[in-house]
mmCIF file with all atom_site columns, C-alpha atoms and ligand atoms in Angstrom:
data_model
loop_
_atom_site.group_PDB
_atom_site.id
_atom_site.type_symbol
_atom_site.label_atom_id
_atom_site.label_alt_id
_atom_site.label_comp_id
_atom_site.label_asym_id
_atom_site.label_entity_id
_atom_site.label_seq_id
_atom_site.pdbx_PDB_ins_code
_atom_site.Cartn_x
_atom_site.Cartn_y
_atom_site.Cartn_z
_atom_site.occupancy
_atom_site.B_iso_or_equiv
_atom_site.pdbx_formal_charge
_atom_site.auth_seq_id
_atom_site.auth_comp_id
_atom_site.auth_asym_id
_atom_site.auth_atom_id
_atom_site.pdbx_PDB_model_num
ATOM   1   C  CA  . UNK P 1 1   ? 42.200 25.168 -95.865  1.00 98.00 ? 14  UNK P CA  1
ATOM   2   C  CA  . UNK P 1 2   ? 39.578 27.917 -95.996  1.00 98.00 ? 15  UNK P CA  1
ATOM   3   C  CA  . UNK P 1 3   ? 39.521 30.973 -93.781  1.00 98.00 ? 16  UNK P CA  1
ATOM   4   C  CA  . UNK P 1 4   ? 37.348 33.906 -92.830  1.00 98.00 ? 17  UNK P CA  1
ATOM   5   C  CA  . UNK P 1 5   ? 38.549 36.924 -90.894  1.00 98.00 ? 18  UNK P CA  1
ATOM   6   C  CA  . UNK P 1 6   ? 36.262 38.411 -88.242  1.00 98.00 ? 19  UNK P CA  1
ATOM   7   C  CA  . UNK P 1 7   ? 37.593 41.695 -86.825  1.00 98.00 ? 20  UNK P CA  1
ATOM   8   C  CA  . UNK P 1 8   ? 36.729 41.877 -83.108  1.00 98.00 ? 21  UNK P CA  1
ATOM   9   C  CA  . UNK P 1 9   ? 36.965 44.378 -80.253  1.00 97.00 ? 22  UNK P CA  1
ATOM   10  C  CA  . UNK P 1 10  ? 37.686 48.078 -80.594  1.00 95.00 ? 23  UNK P CA  1
ATOM   11  C  CA  . UNK P 1 11  ? 41.237 47.092 -81.577  1.00 97.00 ? 24  UNK P CA  1
ATOM   12  C  CA  . UNK P 1 12  ? 39.855 45.471 -84.771  1.00 98.00 ? 25  UNK P CA  1
ATOM   13  C  CA  . UNK P 1 13  ? 41.723 42.294 -83.970  1.00 98.00 ? 26  UNK P CA  1
ATOM   14  C  CA  . UNK P 1 14  ? 41.649 39.731 -86.789  1.00 98.00 ? 27  UNK P CA  1
ATOM   15  C  CA  . UNK P 1 15  ? 39.999 36.721 -85.204  1.00 98.00 ? 28  UNK P CA  1
ATOM   16  C  CA  . UNK P 1 16  ? 40.059 34.019 -87.864  1.00 98.00 ? 29  UNK P CA  1
ATOM   17  C  CA  . UNK P 1 17  ? 37.905 31.027 -88.562  1.00 98.00 ? 30  UNK P CA  1
ATOM   18  C  CA  . UNK P 1 18  ? 39.912 28.240 -90.249  1.00 98.00 ? 31  UNK P CA  1
ATOM   19  C  CA  . UNK P 1 19  ? 38.312 25.116 -91.683  1.00 98.00 ? 32  UNK P CA  1
ATOM   20  C  CA  . UNK P 1 20  ? 38.714 22.059 -93.845  1.00 98.00 ? 33  UNK P CA  1
ATOM   21  C  CA  . UNK P 1 21  ? 36.435 22.412 -96.904  1.00 98.00 ? 34  UNK P CA  1
ATOM   22  C  CA  . UNK P 1 22  ? 35.856 18.638 -97.096  1.00 97.00 ? 35  UNK P CA  1
ATOM   23  C  CA  . UNK P 1 23  ? 35.029 17.810 -93.485  1.00 98.00 ? 36  UNK P CA  1
ATOM   24  C  CA  . UNK P 1 24  ? 33.841 21.331 -92.453  1.00 98.00 ? 37  UNK P CA  1
ATOM   25  C  CA  . UNK P 1 25  ? 35.737 20.854 -89.194  1.00 98.00 ? 38  UNK P CA  1
ATOM   26  C  CA  . UNK P 1 26  ? 37.014 24.203 -87.970  1.00 98.00 ? 39  UNK P CA  1
ATOM   27  C  CA  . UNK P 1 27  ? 39.027 26.145 -85.425  1.00 98.00 ? 40  UNK P CA  1
ATOM   28  C  CA  . UNK P 1 28  ? 38.689 29.707 -84.144  1.00 99.00 ? 41  UNK P CA  1
ATOM   29  C  CA  . UNK P 1 29  ? 42.000 31.532 -83.774  1.00 99.00 ? 42  UNK P CA  1
ATOM   30  C  CA  . UNK P 1 30  ? 42.210 34.400 -81.261  1.00 98.00 ? 43  UNK P CA  1
ATOM   31  C  CA  . UNK P 1 31  ? 38.639 35.036 -80.093  1.00 98.00 ? 44  UNK P CA  1
ATOM   32  C  CA  . UNK P 1 32  ? 39.390 38.321 -78.332  1.00 98.00 ? 45  UNK P CA  1
ATOM   33  C  CA  . UNK P 1 33  ? 35.744 39.331 -77.854  1.00 97.00 ? 46  UNK P CA  1
ATOM   34  C  CA  . UNK P 1 34  ? 32.553 40.152 -79.783  1.00 97.00 ? 47  UNK P CA  1
ATOM   35  C  CA  . UNK P 1 35  ? 31.626 36.483 -79.584  1.00 98.00 ? 48  UNK P CA  1
ATOM   36  C  CA  . UNK P 1 36  ? 28.275 37.122 -81.298  1.00 98.00 ? 49  UNK P CA  1
ATOM   37  C  CA  . UNK P 1 37  ? 30.161 38.119 -84.474  1.00 98.00 ? 50  UNK P CA  1
ATOM   38  C  CA  . UNK P 1 38  ? 32.264 34.963 -84.290  1.00 98.00 ? 51  UNK P CA  1
ATOM   39  C  CA  . UNK P 1 39  ? 29.213 32.783 -83.653  1.00 98.00 ? 52  UNK P CA  1
ATOM   40  C  CA  . UNK P 1 40  ? 27.442 34.387 -86.635  1.00 98.00 ? 53  UNK P CA  1
ATOM   41  C  CA  . UNK P 1 41  ? 30.401 33.640 -88.916  1.00 98.00 ? 54  UNK P CA  1
ATOM   42  C  CA  . UNK P 1 42  ? 30.458 30.019 -87.714  1.00 98.00 ? 55  UNK P CA  1
ATOM   43  C  CA  . UNK P 1 43  ? 26.748 29.666 -88.443  1.00 98.00 ? 56  UNK P CA  1
ATOM   44  C  CA  . UNK P 1 44  ? 26.994 31.343 -91.860  1.00 98.00 ? 57  UNK P CA  1
ATOM   45  C  CA  . UNK P 1 45  ? 29.827 29.093 -92.987  1.00 98.00 ? 58  UNK P CA  1
ATOM   46  C  CA  . UNK P 1 46  ? 28.078 26.026 -91.568  1.00 98.00 ? 59  UNK P CA  1
ATOM   47  C  CA  . UNK P 1 47  ? 31.258 24.645 -90.006  1.00 98.00 ? 60  UNK P CA  1
ATOM   48  C  CA  . UNK P 1 48  ? 31.765 22.583 -86.849  1.00 98.00 ? 61  UNK P CA  1
ATOM   49  C  CA  . UNK P 1 49  ? 34.282 24.220 -84.530  1.00 98.00 ? 62  UNK P CA  1
ATOM   50  C  CA  . UNK P 1 50  ? 36.335 21.626 -82.681  1.00 98.00 ? 63  UNK P CA  1
ATOM   51  C  CA  . UNK P 1 51  ? 38.901 23.835 -80.939  1.00 98.00 ? 64  UNK P CA  1
ATOM   52  C  CA  . UNK P 1 52  ? 40.131 27.320 -80.137  1.00 98.00 ? 65  UNK P CA  1
ATOM   53  C  CA  . UNK P 1 53  ? 43.702 28.290 -80.957  1.00 99.00 ? 66  UNK P CA  1
ATOM   54  C  CA  . UNK P 1 54  ? 45.467 31.204 -79.245  1.00 98.00 ? 67  UNK P CA  1
ATOM   55  C  CA  . UNK P 1 55  ? 48.567 33.001 -80.574  1.00 98.00 ? 68  UNK P CA  1
ATOM   56  C  CA  . UNK P 1 56  ? 49.360 35.003 -77.430  1.00 98.00 ? 69  UNK P CA  1
ATOM   57  C  CA  . UNK P 1 57  ? 48.001 36.212 -74.133  1.00 98.00 ? 70  UNK P CA  1
ATOM   58  C  CA  . UNK P 1 58  ? 46.910 39.764 -74.938  1.00 98.00 ? 71  UNK P CA  1
ATOM   59  C  CA  . UNK P 1 59  ? 43.281 40.479 -74.101  1.00 97.00 ? 72  UNK P CA  1
ATOM   60  C  CA  . UNK P 1 60  ? 42.226 41.531 -77.607  1.00 97.00 ? 73  UNK P CA  1
ATOM   61  C  CA  . UNK P 1 61  ? 43.375 38.103 -78.854  1.00 98.00 ? 74  UNK P CA  1
ATOM   62  C  CA  . UNK P 1 62  ? 42.430 35.736 -76.059  1.00 98.00 ? 75  UNK P CA  1
ATOM   63  C  CA  . UNK P 1 63  ? 40.052 37.587 -73.723  1.00 98.00 ? 76  UNK P CA  1
ATOM   64  C  CA  . UNK P 1 64  ? 37.008 35.763 -75.154  1.00 98.00 ? 77  UNK P CA  1
ATOM   65  C  CA  . UNK P 1 65  ? 38.579 32.298 -75.295  1.00 98.00 ? 78  UNK P CA  1
ATOM   66  C  CA  . UNK P 1 66  ? 37.192 31.112 -71.951  1.00 98.00 ? 79  UNK P CA  1
ATOM   67  C  CA  . UNK P 1 67  ? 33.608 32.078 -72.767  1.00 98.00 ? 80  UNK P CA  1
ATOM   68  C  CA  . UNK P 1 68  ? 33.701 30.717 -76.323  1.00 98.00 ? 81  UNK P CA  1
ATOM   69  C  CA  . UNK P 1 69  ? 35.231 27.479 -75.057  1.00 98.00 ? 82  UNK P CA  1
ATOM   70  C  CA  . UNK P 1 70  ? 32.318 27.111 -72.633  1.00 98.00 ? 83  UNK P CA  1
ATOM   71  C  CA  . UNK P 1 71  ? 29.679 28.049 -75.234  1.00 98.00 ? 84  UNK P CA  1
ATOM   72  C  CA  . UNK P 1 72  ? 30.977 25.602 -77.825  1.00 98.00 ? 85  UNK P CA  1
ATOM   73  C  CA  . UNK P 1 73  ? 32.251 22.922 -75.463  1.00 98.00 ? 86  UNK P CA  1
ATOM   74  C  CA  . UNK P 1 74  ? 35.653 22.818 -77.149  1.00 98.00 ? 87  UNK P CA  1
ATOM   75  C  CA  . UNK P 1 75  ? 39.239 22.909 -75.831  1.00 98.00 ? 88  UNK P CA  1
ATOM   76  C  CA  . UNK P 1 76  ? 41.745 25.764 -76.005  1.00 98.00 ? 89  UNK P CA  1
ATOM   77  C  CA  . UNK P 1 77  ? 45.197 25.086 -77.478  1.00 98.00 ? 90  UNK P CA  1
ATOM   78  C  CA  . UNK P 1 78  ? 48.028 27.608 -77.092  1.00 98.00 ? 91  UNK P CA  1
ATOM   79  C  CA  . UNK P 1 79  ? 49.746 29.852 -76.527  1.00 98.00 ? 92  UNK P CA  1
ATOM   80  C  CA  . UNK P 1 80  ? 53.279 28.942 -75.329  1.00 98.00 ? 93  UNK P CA  1
ATOM   81  C  CA  . UNK P 1 81  ? 53.554 28.701 -71.521  1.00 98.00 ? 94  UNK P CA  1
ATOM   82  C  CA  . UNK P 1 82  ? 55.746 31.817 -71.373  1.00 98.00 ? 95  UNK P CA  1
ATOM   83  C  CA  . UNK P 1 83  ? 52.548 33.849 -71.899  1.00 98.00 ? 96  UNK P CA  1
ATOM   84  C  CA  . UNK P 1 84  ? 50.957 32.334 -68.780  1.00 98.00 ? 97  UNK P CA  1
ATOM   85  C  CA  . UNK P 1 85  ? 51.615 35.510 -66.788  1.00 98.00 ? 98  UNK P CA  1
ATOM   86  C  CA  . UNK P 1 86  ? 49.570 37.542 -69.287  1.00 98.00 ? 99  UNK P CA  1
ATOM   87  C  CA  . UNK P 1 87  ? 46.641 35.143 -69.167  1.00 98.00 ? 100 UNK P CA  1
ATOM   88  C  CA  . UNK P 1 88  ? 46.778 35.072 -65.367  1.00 97.00 ? 101 UNK P CA  1
ATOM   89  C  CA  . UNK P 1 89  ? 46.735 38.881 -65.460  1.00 97.00 ? 102 UNK P CA  1
ATOM   90  C  CA  . UNK P 1 90  ? 43.747 39.069 -67.808  1.00 97.00 ? 103 UNK P CA  1
ATOM   91  C  CA  . UNK P 1 91  ? 41.635 41.038 -65.307  1.00 93.00 ? 104 UNK P CA  1
ATOM   92  C  CA  . UNK P 1 92  ? 44.342 43.701 -65.123  1.00 94.00 ? 105 UNK P CA  1
ATOM   93  C  CA  . UNK P 1 93  ? 44.638 43.767 -68.912  1.00 95.00 ? 106 UNK P CA  1
ATOM   94  C  CA  . UNK P 1 94  ? 40.864 44.058 -69.191  1.00 93.00 ? 107 UNK P CA  1
ATOM   95  C  CA  . UNK P 1 95  ? 40.818 47.073 -66.888  1.00 92.00 ? 108 UNK P CA  1
ATOM   96  C  CA  . UNK P 1 96  ? 43.661 48.764 -68.748  1.00 92.00 ? 109 UNK P CA  1
ATOM   97  C  CA  . UNK P 1 97  ? 42.271 48.174 -72.257  1.00 91.00 ? 110 UNK P CA  1
ATOM   98  C  CA  . UNK P 1 98  ? 38.571 48.588 -71.536  1.00 93.00 ? 111 UNK P CA  1
ATOM   99  C  CA  . UNK P 1 99  ? 37.863 45.046 -72.777  1.00 93.00 ? 112 UNK P CA  1
ATOM   100 C  CA  . UNK P 1 100 ? 35.607 44.431 -69.826  1.00 86.00 ? 113 UNK P CA  1
ATOM   101 C  CA  . UNK P 1 101 ? 34.483 40.937 -70.795  1.00 90.00 ? 114 UNK P CA  1
ATOM   102 C  CA  . UNK P 1 102 ? 38.013 39.526 -70.987  1.00 96.00 ? 115 UNK P CA  1
ATOM   103 C  CA  . UNK P 1 103 ? 38.595 36.487 -68.761  1.00 96.00 ? 116 UNK P CA  1
ATOM   104 C  CA  . UNK P 1 104 ? 41.620 34.362 -67.945  1.00 97.00 ? 117 UNK P CA  1
ATOM   105 C  CA  . UNK P 1 105 ? 41.759 30.609 -68.597  1.00 98.00 ? 118 UNK P CA  1
ATOM   106 C  CA  . UNK P 1 106 ? 44.004 27.603 -68.460  1.00 98.00 ? 119 UNK P CA  1
ATOM   107 C  CA  . UNK P 1 107 ? 44.631 26.181 -71.926  1.00 98.00 ? 120 UNK P CA  1
ATOM   108 C  CA  . UNK P 1 108 ? 43.811 22.505 -72.335  1.00 98.00 ? 121 UNK P CA  1
ATOM   109 C  CA  . UNK P 1 109 ? 47.116 22.271 -74.133  1.00 98.00 ? 122 UNK P CA  1
ATOM   110 C  CA  . UNK P 1 110 ? 50.099 24.624 -74.092  1.00 98.00 ? 123 UNK P CA  1
ATOM   111 C  CA  . UNK P 1 111 ? 52.053 24.703 -77.341  1.00 98.00 ? 124 UNK P CA  1
ATOM   112 C  CA  . UNK P 1 112 ? 55.740 24.891 -78.202  1.00 98.00 ? 125 UNK P CA  1
ATOM   113 C  CA  . UNK P 1 113 ? 58.026 25.147 -81.221  1.00 98.00 ? 126 UNK P CA  1
ATOM   114 C  CA  . UNK P 1 114 ? 57.832 22.135 -83.501  1.00 96.00 ? 127 UNK P CA  1
ATOM   115 C  CA  . UNK P 1 115 ? 54.473 20.850 -82.273  1.00 98.00 ? 128 UNK P CA  1
ATOM   116 C  CA  . UNK P 1 116 ? 51.460 20.481 -84.543  1.00 98.00 ? 129 UNK P CA  1
ATOM   117 C  CA  . UNK P 1 117 ? 47.745 21.175 -84.139  1.00 98.00 ? 130 UNK P CA  1
ATOM   118 C  CA  . UNK P 1 118 ? 44.988 19.456 -86.073  1.00 98.00 ? 131 UNK P CA  1
ATOM   119 C  CA  . UNK P 1 119 ? 41.792 20.872 -87.544  1.00 98.00 ? 132 UNK P CA  1
ATOM   120 C  CA  . UNK P 1 120 ? 39.982 17.785 -88.747  1.00 97.00 ? 133 UNK P CA  1
ATOM   121 C  CA  . UNK P 1 121 ? 42.420 16.261 -91.232  1.00 98.00 ? 134 UNK P CA  1
ATOM   122 C  CA  . UNK P 1 122 ? 44.483 19.463 -91.589  1.00 98.00 ? 135 UNK P CA  1
ATOM   123 C  CA  . UNK P 1 123 ? 47.810 19.671 -89.805  1.00 98.00 ? 136 UNK P CA  1
ATOM   124 C  CA  . UNK P 1 124 ? 49.274 23.052 -88.863  1.00 98.00 ? 137 UNK P CA  1
ATOM   125 C  CA  . UNK P 1 125 ? 52.761 23.533 -87.497  1.00 98.00 ? 138 UNK P CA  1
ATOM   126 C  CA  . UNK P 1 126 ? 53.530 25.708 -84.477  1.00 98.00 ? 139 UNK P CA  1
ATOM   127 C  CA  . UNK P 1 127 ? 56.402 28.197 -84.392  1.00 98.00 ? 140 UNK P CA  1
ATOM   128 C  CA  . UNK P 1 128 ? 57.467 29.938 -81.187  1.00 98.00 ? 141 UNK P CA  1
ATOM   129 C  CA  . UNK P 1 129 ? 58.113 33.599 -82.140  1.00 98.00 ? 142 UNK P CA  1
ATOM   130 C  CA  . UNK P 1 130 ? 58.831 35.623 -78.972  1.00 98.00 ? 143 UNK P CA  1
ATOM   131 C  CA  . UNK P 1 131 ? 59.488 39.376 -78.874  1.00 98.00 ? 144 UNK P CA  1
ATOM   132 C  CA  . UNK P 1 132 ? 56.016 40.972 -78.876  1.00 98.00 ? 145 UNK P CA  1
ATOM   133 C  CA  . UNK P 1 133 ? 55.238 38.676 -75.953  1.00 98.00 ? 146 UNK P CA  1
ATOM   134 C  CA  . UNK P 1 134 ? 57.533 35.901 -74.696  1.00 98.00 ? 147 UNK P CA  1
ATOM   135 C  CA  . UNK P 1 135 ? 55.091 33.098 -75.430  1.00 98.00 ? 148 UNK P CA  1
ATOM   136 C  CA  . UNK P 1 136 ? 53.771 34.206 -78.823  1.00 98.00 ? 149 UNK P CA  1
ATOM   137 C  CA  . UNK P 1 137 ? 53.217 31.419 -81.343  1.00 98.00 ? 150 UNK P CA  1
ATOM   138 C  CA  . UNK P 1 138 ? 52.419 31.333 -85.053  1.00 98.00 ? 151 UNK P CA  1
ATOM   139 C  CA  . UNK P 1 139 ? 50.310 28.735 -86.877  1.00 99.00 ? 152 UNK P CA  1
ATOM   140 C  CA  . UNK P 1 140 ? 51.385 27.625 -90.358  1.00 98.00 ? 153 UNK P CA  1
ATOM   141 C  CA  . UNK P 1 141 ? 49.570 25.419 -92.850  1.00 98.00 ? 154 UNK P CA  1
ATOM   142 C  CA  . UNK P 1 142 ? 52.204 24.446 -95.428  1.00 98.00 ? 155 UNK P CA  1
ATOM   143 C  CA  . UNK P 1 143 ? 49.773 22.979 -97.964  1.00 96.00 ? 156 UNK P CA  1
ATOM   144 C  CA  . UNK P 1 144 ? 47.881 26.299 -98.161  1.00 98.00 ? 157 UNK P CA  1
ATOM   145 C  CA  . UNK P 1 145 ? 51.011 28.451 -97.854  1.00 98.00 ? 158 UNK P CA  1
ATOM   146 C  CA  . UNK P 1 146 ? 49.161 30.359 -95.158  1.00 98.00 ? 159 UNK P CA  1
ATOM   147 C  CA  . UNK P 1 147 ? 50.338 31.534 -91.745  1.00 98.00 ? 160 UNK P CA  1
ATOM   148 C  CA  . UNK P 1 148 ? 48.355 33.097 -88.907  1.00 99.00 ? 161 UNK P CA  1
ATOM   149 C  CA  . UNK P 1 149 ? 50.911 35.309 -87.192  1.00 98.00 ? 162 UNK P CA  1
ATOM   150 C  CA  . UNK P 1 150 ? 49.055 37.331 -84.546  1.00 98.00 ? 163 UNK P CA  1
ATOM   151 C  CA  . UNK P 1 151 ? 51.019 40.415 -83.520  1.00 98.00 ? 164 UNK P CA  1
ATOM   152 C  CA  . UNK P 1 152 ? 54.420 39.180 -84.736  1.00 98.00 ? 165 UNK P CA  1
ATOM   153 C  CA  . UNK P 1 153 ? 54.200 40.776 -88.175  1.00 98.00 ? 166 UNK P CA  1
ATOM   154 C  CA  . UNK P 1 154 ? 51.836 43.208 -89.908  1.00 98.00 ? 167 UNK P CA  1
ATOM   155 C  CA  . UNK P 1 155 ? 51.641 44.560 -93.432  1.00 98.00 ? 168 UNK P CA  1
ATOM   156 C  CA  . UNK P 1 156 ? 54.432 47.162 -93.305  1.00 98.00 ? 169 UNK P CA  1
ATOM   157 C  CA  . UNK P 1 157 ? 55.120 46.857 -89.584  1.00 98.00 ? 170 UNK P CA  1
ATOM   158 C  CA  . UNK P 1 158 ? 55.935 44.504 -86.720  1.00 98.00 ? 171 UNK P CA  1
ATOM   159 C  CA  . UNK P 1 159 ? 54.553 43.964 -83.234  1.00 98.00 ? 172 UNK P CA  1
ATOM   160 C  CA  . UNK P 1 160 ? 55.251 46.427 -80.432  1.00 97.00 ? 173 UNK P CA  1
ATOM   161 C  CA  . UNK P 1 161 ? 57.958 45.367 -78.032  1.00 96.00 ? 174 UNK P CA  1
ATOM   162 C  CA  . UNK P 1 162 ? 57.443 47.883 -75.232  1.00 93.00 ? 175 UNK P CA  1
ATOM   163 C  CA  . UNK P 1 163 ? 55.160 45.628 -73.171  1.00 91.00 ? 176 UNK P CA  1
ATOM   164 C  CA  . UNK P 1 164 ? 56.284 43.409 -70.290  1.00 91.00 ? 177 UNK P CA  1
ATOM   165 C  CA  . UNK P 1 165 ? 59.051 41.033 -71.435  1.00 96.00 ? 178 UNK P CA  1
ATOM   166 C  CA  . UNK P 1 166 ? 58.988 42.494 -74.964  1.00 96.00 ? 179 UNK P CA  1
ATOM   167 C  CA  . UNK P 1 167 ? 62.247 42.303 -76.929  1.00 97.00 ? 180 UNK P CA  1
ATOM   168 C  CA  . UNK P 1 168 ? 62.727 43.980 -80.298  1.00 97.00 ? 181 UNK P CA  1
ATOM   169 C  CA  . UNK P 1 169 ? 65.746 41.986 -81.512  1.00 97.00 ? 182 UNK P CA  1
ATOM   170 C  CA  . UNK P 1 170 ? 64.156 38.730 -80.425  1.00 98.00 ? 183 UNK P CA  1
ATOM   171 C  CA  . UNK P 1 171 ? 61.130 39.628 -82.562  1.00 98.00 ? 184 UNK P CA  1
ATOM   172 C  CA  . UNK P 1 172 ? 63.211 40.610 -85.610  1.00 98.00 ? 185 UNK P CA  1
ATOM   173 C  CA  . UNK P 1 173 ? 65.208 37.394 -85.298  1.00 98.00 ? 186 UNK P CA  1
ATOM   174 C  CA  . UNK P 1 174 ? 62.051 35.298 -85.025  1.00 98.00 ? 187 UNK P CA  1
ATOM   175 C  CA  . UNK P 1 175 ? 60.576 36.913 -88.152  1.00 98.00 ? 188 UNK P CA  1
ATOM   176 C  CA  . UNK P 1 176 ? 63.734 36.470 -90.199  1.00 98.00 ? 189 UNK P CA  1
ATOM   177 C  CA  . UNK P 1 177 ? 64.816 33.156 -88.735  1.00 98.00 ? 190 UNK P CA  1
ATOM   178 C  CA  . UNK P 1 178 ? 61.474 31.361 -88.547  1.00 98.00 ? 191 UNK P CA  1
ATOM   179 C  CA  . UNK P 1 179 ? 58.939 33.061 -90.840  1.00 98.00 ? 192 UNK P CA  1
ATOM   180 C  CA  . UNK P 1 180 ? 61.020 33.861 -93.918  1.00 98.00 ? 193 UNK P CA  1
ATOM   181 C  CA  . UNK P 1 181 ? 62.150 30.204 -94.305  1.00 98.00 ? 194 UNK P CA  1
ATOM   182 C  CA  . UNK P 1 182 ? 58.471 29.241 -94.759  1.00 98.00 ? 195 UNK P CA  1
ATOM   183 C  CA  . UNK P 1 183 ? 58.736 30.740 -98.245  1.00 98.00 ? 196 UNK P CA  1
ATOM   184 C  CA  . UNK P 1 184 ? 58.289 34.074 -99.990  1.00 98.00 ? 197 UNK P CA  1
ATOM   185 C  CA  . UNK P 1 185 ? 54.948 33.031 -101.453 1.00 98.00 ? 198 UNK P CA  1
ATOM   186 C  CA  . UNK P 1 186 ? 53.487 32.452 -97.992  1.00 98.00 ? 199 UNK P CA  1
ATOM   187 C  CA  . UNK P 1 187 ? 50.455 34.619 -97.293  1.00 98.00 ? 200 UNK P CA  1
ATOM   188 C  CA  . UNK P 1 188 ? 49.728 35.678 -93.735  1.00 98.00 ? 201 UNK P CA  1
ATOM   189 C  CA  . UNK P 1 189 ? 46.824 36.815 -91.611  1.00 98.00 ? 202 UNK P CA  1
ATOM   190 C  CA  . UNK P 1 190 ? 48.170 39.422 -89.162  1.00 98.00 ? 203 UNK P CA  1
ATOM   191 C  CA  . UNK P 1 191 ? 46.598 40.250 -85.821  1.00 98.00 ? 204 UNK P CA  1
ATOM   192 C  CA  . UNK P 1 192 ? 45.454 43.634 -87.150  1.00 98.00 ? 205 UNK P CA  1
ATOM   193 C  CA  . UNK P 1 193 ? 45.089 45.171 -90.600  1.00 98.00 ? 206 UNK P CA  1
ATOM   194 C  CA  . UNK P 1 194 ? 45.370 43.748 -94.088  1.00 98.00 ? 207 UNK P CA  1
ATOM   195 C  CA  . UNK P 1 195 ? 46.824 40.441 -95.202  1.00 98.00 ? 208 UNK P CA  1
ATOM   196 C  CA  . UNK P 1 196 ? 50.160 40.348 -96.982  1.00 98.00 ? 209 UNK P CA  1
ATOM   197 C  CA  . UNK P 1 197 ? 52.911 37.998 -98.137  1.00 98.00 ? 210 UNK P CA  1
ATOM   198 C  CA  . UNK P 1 198 ? 56.406 37.407 -96.805  1.00 98.00 ? 211 UNK P CA  1
ATOM   199 C  CA  . UNK P 1 199 ? 57.806 38.476 -100.201 1.00 98.00 ? 212 UNK P CA  1
ATOM   200 C  CA  . UNK P 1 200 ? 56.148 41.882 -99.901  1.00 98.00 ? 213 UNK P CA  1
ATOM   201 C  CA  . UNK P 1 201 ? 57.426 42.370 -96.346  1.00 98.00 ? 214 UNK P CA  1
ATOM   202 C  CA  . UNK P 1 202 ? 60.970 41.346 -97.277  1.00 98.00 ? 215 UNK P CA  1
ATOM   203 C  CA  . UNK P 1 203 ? 60.883 43.987 -100.011 1.00 98.00 ? 216 UNK P CA  1
ATOM   204 C  CA  . UNK P 1 204 ? 59.018 46.836 -98.329  1.00 97.00 ? 217 UNK P CA  1
ATOM   205 C  CA  . UNK P 1 205 ? 58.666 46.467 -94.540  1.00 98.00 ? 218 UNK P CA  1
ATOM   206 C  CA  . UNK P 1 206 ? 60.864 49.157 -92.967  1.00 96.00 ? 219 UNK P CA  1
ATOM   207 C  CA  . UNK P 1 207 ? 61.515 47.023 -89.851  1.00 97.00 ? 220 UNK P CA  1
ATOM   208 C  CA  . UNK P 1 208 ? 62.463 43.680 -91.362  1.00 98.00 ? 221 UNK P CA  1
ATOM   209 C  CA  . UNK P 1 209 ? 63.029 44.090 -95.105  1.00 97.00 ? 222 UNK P CA  1
ATOM   210 C  CA  . UNK P 1 210 ? 66.167 42.493 -96.498  1.00 96.00 ? 223 UNK P CA  1
ATOM   211 C  CA  . UNK P 1 211 ? 67.917 45.870 -96.730  1.00 94.00 ? 224 UNK P CA  1
ATOM   212 C  CA  . UNK P 1 212 ? 67.683 46.710 -93.026  1.00 93.00 ? 225 UNK P CA  1
ATOM   213 C  CA  . UNK P 1 213 ? 70.666 45.802 -90.884  1.00 90.00 ? 226 UNK P CA  1
ATOM   214 C  CA  . UNK P 1 214 ? 70.670 45.828 -87.100  1.00 86.00 ? 227 UNK P CA  1
HETATM 215 ZN ZN1 . ZN  I 2 .   ? 49.445 41.562 -78.836  1.00 77.82 ? 25  ZN  I ZN1 1
HETATM 216 ZN ZN1 . ZN  I 2 .   ? 46.869 42.557 -81.072  1.00 77.82 ? 26  ZN  I ZN1 1
#
């Protein structure tokens, strides 16, 4: 699987374009806004987007999903239904964050732990990792040893848990219980900032490294 990161919105959210190098079929993960940047990346790579994937319901990640879905004529898959209240409240989020173009939507498919999503011939697994938001999901492509984790985990940090229905221990348990078993050599695209590996985080991340006990 190939990928290209397109930082969008004033939060520099890592929207990512994922595609199969053979079929050039692609998905856009977390189109939070700045759709012209996303459309330019799609055109430059020459890929055919067949769906939009959403990790969670925060506006900087999913506020542009409705418009991009309409522009491209493709369905939206994800997040987990427990983030429905955030998507329904998109107008409120937009006002609070200044992301004025953010719009709510109803996903064509909600996702849950253990399900899979397809990008052409590629199959990605879905992990439900609540804590930052209750319905946050992570996409994992085992063959590429790559995960797209949204705001669950960052290089050297983890997602905030002070929002509605946030839960710090739930997030720590999801990271350790669901992400670490994917393998130390797994690379991840976080929702913000630089990429990293699970090995590096287990050694050096002050919130979830192997030496921290709760
Ligand atoms: Zn978030
Ligand atoms: Zn975010």
